[in-house]
């Protein structure tokens, strides 16, 4: 049995639409703020409601195959403490601004698509979150890049901290719902941000297959505790090992756009491909056979040539407890060999490499450490 198996099950839906989401203006919409002391899921008072206290479905933050609300309530009995006159500018609800790179890409960007079409900046963006927009931008590079790409400043944002009624609130439906659905315009939002990040940058091309490694990451969702045994083999065979947290966003985008193939854990690192202009070839590593549908939706939006695998034999590891899930791979060398075979199947890399090496002076080929080893 191969040390690497293809993910055979999907958690979530894969609903895709080329049509833009719906957008509706609501009169006297009540915005109930977040309680920063508890999670979004456990806070049942936050959200956007009608004047009678009914949750406005179009504004609800949902995720999962059943589109479950994340916290919030169907109805709420809450008196407004203030009212905002919306006659001077457009007020647009943009949902939760989440303090996390991957969730920001999928959810926090999902209601910004109208900004691709509004020709002026006479608007205010209403959001839910635990922090003011400047703090978010200071700590989440993708948030800072988003503001600059769209020509926004902190003055464009309003985070209600008391129950507030907006006389008119423009509510666009999300262009992406985690583990459920995606509209093509979500890709356009990502591309606009990515083009801004790359503009004026001098970026090197990645000529070899790349693996995005977690071996230097302090904490996260999941990893293999002996990943270094896999990356050591890949590195010796000529795969370039890269640590995404050490690269700028522009450099990460360039990895997807120029590397012949990208090997990576499924998750936030791969969500960054949303920012690209070009499709990528991806070999994804999952902890188990059930693959979340969010990344599959991202691949559909960007046209990525992607497949996802999991090590066939693993066991729980109790080292590296800063990760939510840690597994130890029983056959890391076999997994590395299987990854190399998948790279070759997708890119015909060995044949390309042989042709490349024929053009080199044998003595000069030593200037390409590891490449000539790809792979015996």
PDB file of C-alpha atoms in Angstrom, residues 114-332:
ATOM      1  CA  UNK A 114     -19.281  45.909  -4.411  1.00  0.00           C
ATOM      2  CA  UNK A 115     -16.128  48.045  -4.029  1.00  0.00           C
ATOM      3  CA  UNK A 116     -15.021  46.716  -7.425  1.00  0.00           C
ATOM      4  CA  UNK A 117     -18.035  48.519  -8.898  1.00  0.00           C
ATOM      5  CA  UNK A 118     -18.535  51.680  -6.817  1.00  0.00           C
ATOM      6  CA  UNK A 119     -16.819  54.561  -8.672  1.00  0.00           C
ATOM      7  CA  UNK A 120     -16.495  56.848  -5.640  1.00  0.00           C
ATOM      8  CA  UNK A 121     -15.394  56.669  -1.995  1.00  0.00           C
ATOM      9  CA  UNK A 122     -18.430  58.310  -0.418  1.00  0.00           C
ATOM     10  CA  UNK A 123     -19.269  55.339   1.773  1.00  0.00           C
ATOM     11  CA  UNK A 124     -18.724  53.901   5.246  1.00  0.00           C
ATOM     12  CA  UNK A 125     -18.061  50.205   5.865  1.00  0.00           C
ATOM     13  CA  UNK A 126     -19.873  48.770   8.885  1.00  0.00           C
ATOM     14  CA  UNK A 127     -18.324  45.671  10.429  1.00  0.00           C
ATOM     15  CA  UNK A 128     -18.328  43.351  13.411  1.00  0.00           C
ATOM     16  CA  UNK A 129     -15.074  42.542  15.142  1.00  0.00           C
ATOM     17  CA  UNK A 130     -13.127  42.503  18.365  1.00  0.00           C
ATOM     18  CA  UNK A 131     -10.683  45.228  17.295  1.00  0.00           C
ATOM     19  CA  UNK A 132     -10.620  48.576  15.553  1.00  0.00           C
ATOM     20  CA  UNK A 133      -9.505  48.435  11.946  1.00  0.00           C
ATOM     21  CA  UNK A 134      -6.083  49.944  12.620  1.00  0.00           C
ATOM     22  CA  UNK A 135      -5.262  47.204  15.139  1.00  0.00           C
ATOM     23  CA  UNK A 136      -6.394  44.553  12.649  1.00  0.00           C
ATOM     24  CA  UNK A 137      -4.199  46.058   9.937  1.00  0.00           C
ATOM     25  CA  UNK A 138      -1.211  46.305  12.282  1.00  0.00           C
ATOM     26  CA  UNK A 139      -1.368  42.566  13.035  1.00  0.00           C
ATOM     27  CA  UNK A 140      -2.838  40.981   9.883  1.00  0.00           C
ATOM     28  CA  UNK A 141      -0.825  41.871   6.739  1.00  0.00           C
ATOM     29  CA  UNK A 142      -3.630  40.814   4.390  1.00  0.00           C
ATOM     30  CA  UNK A 143      -5.970  43.320   6.083  1.00  0.00           C
ATOM     31  CA  UNK A 144      -3.483  46.148   5.618  1.00  0.00           C
ATOM     32  CA  UNK A 145      -2.978  45.156   1.971  1.00  0.00           C
ATOM     33  CA  UNK A 146      -6.745  45.097   1.408  1.00  0.00           C
ATOM     34  CA  UNK A 147      -7.181  48.669   2.599  1.00  0.00           C
ATOM     35  CA  UNK A 148      -4.364  49.932   0.404  1.00  0.00           C
ATOM     36  CA  UNK A 149      -5.478  47.971  -2.654  1.00  0.00           C
ATOM     37  CA  UNK A 150      -8.963  49.503  -2.467  1.00  0.00           C
ATOM     38  CA  UNK A 151      -7.735  52.975  -1.519  1.00  0.00           C
ATOM     39  CA  UNK A 152      -9.339  52.826   1.917  1.00  0.00           C
ATOM     40  CA  UNK A 153      -8.368  54.389   5.237  1.00  0.00           C
ATOM     41  CA  UNK A 154      -9.500  53.678   8.824  1.00  0.00           C
ATOM     42  CA  UNK A 155     -11.937  56.587   8.449  1.00  0.00           C
ATOM     43  CA  UNK A 156     -13.967  54.470   6.025  1.00  0.00           C
ATOM     44  CA  UNK A 157     -14.806  51.948   8.774  1.00  0.00           C
ATOM     45  CA  UNK A 158     -17.362  51.955  11.577  1.00  0.00           C
ATOM     46  CA  UNK A 159     -17.431  49.281  14.299  1.00  0.00           C
ATOM     47  CA  UNK A 160     -20.548  49.853  16.429  1.00  0.00           C
ATOM     48  CA  UNK A 161     -19.868  49.178  20.102  1.00  0.00           C
ATOM     49  CA  UNK A 162     -23.489  49.799  21.208  1.00  0.00           C
ATOM     50  CA  UNK A 163     -26.749  48.697  19.503  1.00  0.00           C
ATOM     51  CA  UNK A 164     -27.091  51.105  16.584  1.00  0.00           C
ATOM     52  CA  UNK A 165     -29.796  51.680  13.984  1.00  0.00           C
ATOM     53  CA  UNK A 166     -28.780  52.704  10.461  1.00  0.00           C
ATOM     54  CA  UNK A 167     -31.550  54.479   8.591  1.00  0.00           C
ATOM     55  CA  UNK A 168     -30.442  52.694   5.448  1.00  0.00           C
ATOM     56  CA  UNK A 169     -27.897  49.868   5.341  1.00  0.00           C
ATOM     57  CA  UNK A 170     -26.697  48.369   2.080  1.00  0.00           C
ATOM     58  CA  UNK A 171     -26.100  44.617   2.632  1.00  0.00           C
ATOM     59  CA  UNK A 172     -24.254  42.590  -0.014  1.00  0.00           C
ATOM     60  CA  UNK A 173     -24.500  38.814   0.309  1.00  0.00           C
ATOM     61  CA  UNK A 174     -21.124  37.075   0.799  1.00  0.00           C
ATOM     62  CA  UNK A 175     -19.152  36.022  -2.263  1.00  0.00           C
ATOM     63  CA  UNK A 176     -17.655  33.155  -0.234  1.00  0.00           C
ATOM     64  CA  UNK A 177     -19.130  31.058   2.566  1.00  0.00           C
ATOM     65  CA  UNK A 178     -16.694  28.737   4.319  1.00  0.00           C
ATOM     66  CA  UNK A 179     -17.292  25.045   3.612  1.00  0.00           C
ATOM     67  CA  UNK A 180     -20.247  25.894   1.391  1.00  0.00           C
ATOM     68  CA  UNK A 181     -20.122  28.200  -1.624  1.00  0.00           C
ATOM     69  CA  UNK A 182     -18.180  30.656  -3.772  1.00  0.00           C
ATOM     70  CA  UNK A 183     -18.952  33.261  -6.422  1.00  0.00           C
ATOM     71  CA  UNK A 184     -16.388  34.006  -9.112  1.00  0.00           C
ATOM     72  CA  UNK A 185     -16.206  37.680  -8.124  1.00  0.00           C
ATOM     73  CA  UNK A 186     -14.476  36.593  -4.883  1.00  0.00           C
ATOM     74  CA  UNK A 187     -11.521  35.638  -7.061  1.00  0.00           C
ATOM     75  CA  UNK A 188     -11.579  39.124  -8.614  1.00  0.00           C
ATOM     76  CA  UNK A 189     -11.317  40.685  -5.144  1.00  0.00           C
ATOM     77  CA  UNK A 190      -8.316  38.471  -4.358  1.00  0.00           C
ATOM     78  CA  UNK A 191      -6.642  39.222  -7.678  1.00  0.00           C
ATOM     79  CA  UNK A 192      -6.985  42.979  -7.141  1.00  0.00           C
ATOM     80  CA  UNK A 193      -5.260  42.719  -3.756  1.00  0.00           C
ATOM     81  CA  UNK A 194      -2.550  40.442  -5.141  1.00  0.00           C
ATOM     82  CA  UNK A 195      -1.793  42.780  -8.060  1.00  0.00           C
ATOM     83  CA  UNK A 196      -1.414  45.663  -5.609  1.00  0.00           C
ATOM     84  CA  UNK A 197       0.970  43.628  -3.426  1.00  0.00           C
ATOM     85  CA  UNK A 198       3.177  42.707  -6.397  1.00  0.00           C
ATOM     86  CA  UNK A 199       3.214  46.138  -8.025  1.00  0.00           C
ATOM     87  CA  UNK A 200       6.693  47.631  -8.090  1.00  0.00           C
ATOM     88  CA  UNK A 201       8.187  44.529  -6.440  1.00  0.00           C
ATOM     89  CA  UNK A 202      11.279  42.775  -7.763  1.00  0.00           C
ATOM     90  CA  UNK A 203      10.461  39.122  -7.117  1.00  0.00           C
ATOM     91  CA  UNK A 204      12.564  36.094  -7.989  1.00  0.00           C
ATOM     92  CA  UNK A 205      10.985  33.240  -9.907  1.00  0.00           C
ATOM     93  CA  UNK A 206      10.828  29.856  -8.190  1.00  0.00           C
ATOM     94  CA  UNK A 207      12.230  27.436 -10.757  1.00  0.00           C
ATOM     95  CA  UNK A 208      11.972  24.275  -8.669  1.00  0.00           C
ATOM     96  CA  UNK A 209       9.031  22.548  -7.003  1.00  0.00           C
ATOM     97  CA  UNK A 210       8.393  24.068  -3.581  1.00  0.00           C
ATOM     98  CA  UNK A 211       7.136  22.733  -0.271  1.00  0.00           C
ATOM     99  CA  UNK A 212       5.535  25.142   2.192  1.00  0.00           C
ATOM    100  CA  UNK A 213       6.725  23.803   5.534  1.00  0.00           C
ATOM    101  CA  UNK A 214       5.385  24.151   9.080  1.00  0.00           C
ATOM    102  CA  UNK A 215       8.579  22.979  10.784  1.00  0.00           C
ATOM    103  CA  UNK A 216       9.397  26.501  11.974  1.00  0.00           C
ATOM    104  CA  UNK A 217       5.838  27.564  12.770  1.00  0.00           C
ATOM    105  CA  UNK A 218       5.233  28.125  16.493  1.00  0.00           C
ATOM    106  CA  UNK A 219       1.549  27.135  16.519  1.00  0.00           C
ATOM    107  CA  UNK A 220      -1.339  26.330  14.238  1.00  0.00           C
ATOM    108  CA  UNK A 221      -4.216  24.014  13.446  1.00  0.00           C
ATOM    109  CA  UNK A 222      -2.462  20.798  12.446  1.00  0.00           C
ATOM    110  CA  UNK A 223       0.866  19.334  11.394  1.00  0.00           C
ATOM    111  CA  UNK A 224       3.006  16.206  11.279  1.00  0.00           C
ATOM    112  CA  UNK A 225       5.398  16.088  14.219  1.00  0.00           C
ATOM    113  CA  UNK A 226       8.125  14.434  12.109  1.00  0.00           C
ATOM    114  CA  UNK A 227       7.610  16.601   9.041  1.00  0.00           C
ATOM    115  CA  UNK A 228      11.345  17.324   9.051  1.00  0.00           C
ATOM    116  CA  UNK A 229      11.975  13.700   8.039  1.00  0.00           C
ATOM    117  CA  UNK A 230       9.834  14.314   4.949  1.00  0.00           C
ATOM    118  CA  UNK A 231      11.333  17.698   4.077  1.00  0.00           C
ATOM    119  CA  UNK A 232      14.899  16.374   4.488  1.00  0.00           C
ATOM    120  CA  UNK A 233      14.269  13.829   1.746  1.00  0.00           C
ATOM    121  CA  UNK A 234      12.513  16.350  -0.494  1.00  0.00           C
ATOM    122  CA  UNK A 235      15.303  18.879  -0.020  1.00  0.00           C
ATOM    123  CA  UNK A 236      17.972  16.317  -0.970  1.00  0.00           C
ATOM    124  CA  UNK A 237      16.007  15.556  -4.125  1.00  0.00           C
ATOM    125  CA  UNK A 238      15.884  19.220  -5.126  1.00  0.00           C
ATOM    126  CA  UNK A 239      12.537  20.454  -3.802  1.00  0.00           C
ATOM    127  CA  UNK A 240      12.893  23.920  -2.305  1.00  0.00           C
ATOM    128  CA  UNK A 241      11.654  24.075   1.297  1.00  0.00           C
ATOM    129  CA  UNK A 242      10.027  27.387   2.180  1.00  0.00           C
ATOM    130  CA  UNK A 243       8.532  28.746   5.406  1.00  0.00           C
ATOM    131  CA  UNK A 244       5.550  30.983   4.490  1.00  0.00           C
ATOM    132  CA  UNK A 245       5.701  32.963   7.732  1.00  0.00           C
ATOM    133  CA  UNK A 246       9.173  34.207   6.718  1.00  0.00           C
ATOM    134  CA  UNK A 247       7.981  35.544   3.348  1.00  0.00           C
ATOM    135  CA  UNK A 248       6.071  38.678   2.456  1.00  0.00           C
ATOM    136  CA  UNK A 249       2.623  38.211   0.952  1.00  0.00           C
ATOM    137  CA  UNK A 250       4.002  39.282  -2.433  1.00  0.00           C
ATOM    138  CA  UNK A 251       6.648  36.544  -2.219  1.00  0.00           C
ATOM    139  CA  UNK A 252       4.040  33.959  -1.218  1.00  0.00           C
ATOM    140  CA  UNK A 253       1.897  34.911  -4.204  1.00  0.00           C
ATOM    141  CA  UNK A 254       4.938  34.580  -6.440  1.00  0.00           C
ATOM    142  CA  UNK A 255       5.538  31.032  -5.191  1.00  0.00           C
ATOM    143  CA  UNK A 256       2.116  29.997  -6.504  1.00  0.00           C
ATOM    144  CA  UNK A 257       2.558  31.879  -9.773  1.00  0.00           C
ATOM    145  CA  UNK A 258       6.055  30.677 -10.689  1.00  0.00           C
ATOM    146  CA  UNK A 259       6.866  27.346  -8.989  1.00  0.00           C
ATOM    147  CA  UNK A 260       6.267  24.262 -11.181  1.00  0.00           C
ATOM    148  CA  UNK A 261       4.419  22.683  -8.248  1.00  0.00           C
ATOM    149  CA  UNK A 262       3.562  23.670  -4.682  1.00  0.00           C
ATOM    150  CA  UNK A 263       3.383  21.060  -1.911  1.00  0.00           C
ATOM    151  CA  UNK A 264       1.597  22.301   1.196  1.00  0.00           C
ATOM    152  CA  UNK A 265      -0.639  21.408   4.076  1.00  0.00           C
ATOM    153  CA  UNK A 266      -4.271  22.124   3.285  1.00  0.00           C
ATOM    154  CA  UNK A 267      -5.229  25.325   5.114  1.00  0.00           C
ATOM    155  CA  UNK A 268      -4.367  28.987   5.348  1.00  0.00           C
ATOM    156  CA  UNK A 269      -1.090  28.732   3.425  1.00  0.00           C
ATOM    157  CA  UNK A 270      -2.984  27.456   0.393  1.00  0.00           C
ATOM    158  CA  UNK A 271      -5.809  29.972   0.843  1.00  0.00           C
ATOM    159  CA  UNK A 272      -3.206  32.592  -0.143  1.00  0.00           C
ATOM    160  CA  UNK A 273      -3.492  31.303  -3.738  1.00  0.00           C
ATOM    161  CA  UNK A 274      -6.732  33.334  -3.823  1.00  0.00           C
ATOM    162  CA  UNK A 275      -4.507  36.397  -4.409  1.00  0.00           C
ATOM    163  CA  UNK A 276      -2.898  35.107  -7.605  1.00  0.00           C
ATOM    164  CA  UNK A 277      -3.466  36.060 -11.221  1.00  0.00           C
ATOM    165  CA  UNK A 278      -2.323  32.653 -12.495  1.00  0.00           C
ATOM    166  CA  UNK A 279      -3.381  29.117 -11.719  1.00  0.00           C
ATOM    167  CA  UNK A 280      -1.095  26.953  -9.582  1.00  0.00           C
ATOM    168  CA  UNK A 281      -0.234  23.260  -9.513  1.00  0.00           C
ATOM    169  CA  UNK A 282      -0.845  22.063  -5.969  1.00  0.00           C
ATOM    170  CA  UNK A 283      -0.191  18.825  -4.109  1.00  0.00           C
ATOM    171  CA  UNK A 284      -1.983  19.252  -0.810  1.00  0.00           C
ATOM    172  CA  UNK A 285      -1.300  17.334   2.380  1.00  0.00           C
ATOM    173  CA  UNK A 286      -4.180  16.674   4.746  1.00  0.00           C
ATOM    174  CA  UNK A 287      -4.107  15.073   8.184  1.00  0.00           C
ATOM    175  CA  UNK A 288      -6.880  12.643   7.240  1.00  0.00           C
ATOM    176  CA  UNK A 289      -8.916  11.392   4.302  1.00  0.00           C
ATOM    177  CA  UNK A 290     -11.741  13.959   4.771  1.00  0.00           C
ATOM    178  CA  UNK A 291     -10.880  17.185   2.975  1.00  0.00           C
ATOM    179  CA  UNK A 292     -12.623  20.475   3.812  1.00  0.00           C
ATOM    180  CA  UNK A 293     -14.410  22.006   0.833  1.00  0.00           C
ATOM    181  CA  UNK A 294     -13.198  25.605   1.354  1.00  0.00           C
ATOM    182  CA  UNK A 295      -9.842  25.009  -0.346  1.00  0.00           C
ATOM    183  CA  UNK A 296     -11.509  23.062  -3.157  1.00  0.00           C
ATOM    184  CA  UNK A 297     -13.680  26.138  -3.741  1.00  0.00           C
ATOM    185  CA  UNK A 298     -10.581  28.367  -3.787  1.00  0.00           C
ATOM    186  CA  UNK A 299      -9.008  26.018  -6.360  1.00  0.00           C
ATOM    187  CA  UNK A 300     -12.162  26.245  -8.488  1.00  0.00           C
ATOM    188  CA  UNK A 301     -12.075  30.059  -8.353  1.00  0.00           C
ATOM    189  CA  UNK A 302      -8.430  30.224  -9.421  1.00  0.00           C
ATOM    190  CA  UNK A 303      -8.375  27.234 -11.785  1.00  0.00           C
ATOM    191  CA  UNK A 304      -5.707  25.478  -9.711  1.00  0.00           C
ATOM    192  CA  UNK A 305      -4.599  22.009 -10.759  1.00  0.00           C
ATOM    193  CA  UNK A 306      -4.839  20.538  -7.270  1.00  0.00           C
ATOM    194  CA  UNK A 307      -5.084  17.145  -5.604  1.00  0.00           C
ATOM    195  CA  UNK A 308      -5.097  16.317  -1.896  1.00  0.00           C
ATOM    196  CA  UNK A 309      -3.522  13.400  -0.069  1.00  0.00           C
ATOM    197  CA  UNK A 310      -2.998  12.112   3.457  1.00  0.00           C
ATOM    198  CA  UNK A 311      -0.326   9.788   4.888  1.00  0.00           C
ATOM    199  CA  UNK A 312      -1.827   6.307   4.964  1.00  0.00           C
ATOM    200  CA  UNK A 313      -0.329   5.342   8.329  1.00  0.00           C
ATOM    201  CA  UNK A 314      -0.163   7.872  11.172  1.00  0.00           C
ATOM    202  CA  UNK A 315      -0.644   7.980  14.912  1.00  0.00           C
ATOM    203  CA  UNK A 316      -1.388  10.742  17.371  1.00  0.00           C
ATOM    204  CA  UNK A 317       1.615  12.600  18.639  1.00  0.00           C
ATOM    205  CA  UNK A 318       1.743  14.392  21.961  1.00  0.00           C
ATOM    206  CA  UNK A 319       4.687  16.575  21.032  1.00  0.00           C
ATOM    207  CA  UNK A 320       4.114  20.046  19.612  1.00  0.00           C
ATOM    208  CA  UNK A 321       1.036  20.713  21.728  1.00  0.00           C
ATOM    209  CA  UNK A 322       0.799  24.300  20.439  1.00  0.00           C
ATOM    210  CA  UNK A 323      -1.031  22.796  17.440  1.00  0.00           C
ATOM    211  CA  UNK A 324      -4.662  21.736  17.666  1.00  0.00           C
ATOM    212  CA  UNK A 325      -3.845  18.377  16.052  1.00  0.00           C
ATOM    213  CA  UNK A 326      -0.472  16.683  15.699  1.00  0.00           C
ATOM    214  CA  UNK A 327       0.142  13.346  13.970  1.00  0.00           C
ATOM    215  CA  UNK A 328       3.300  11.319  13.518  1.00  0.00           C
ATOM    216  CA  UNK A 329       3.832   9.780  10.084  1.00  0.00           C
ATOM    217  CA  UNK A 330       4.903   6.123  10.278  1.00  0.00           C
ATOM    218  CA  UNK A 331       6.714   6.121   6.916  1.00  0.00           C
ATOM    219  CA  UNK A 332       8.055   9.630   6.223  1.00  0.00           C
TER     220      UNK A 332
END
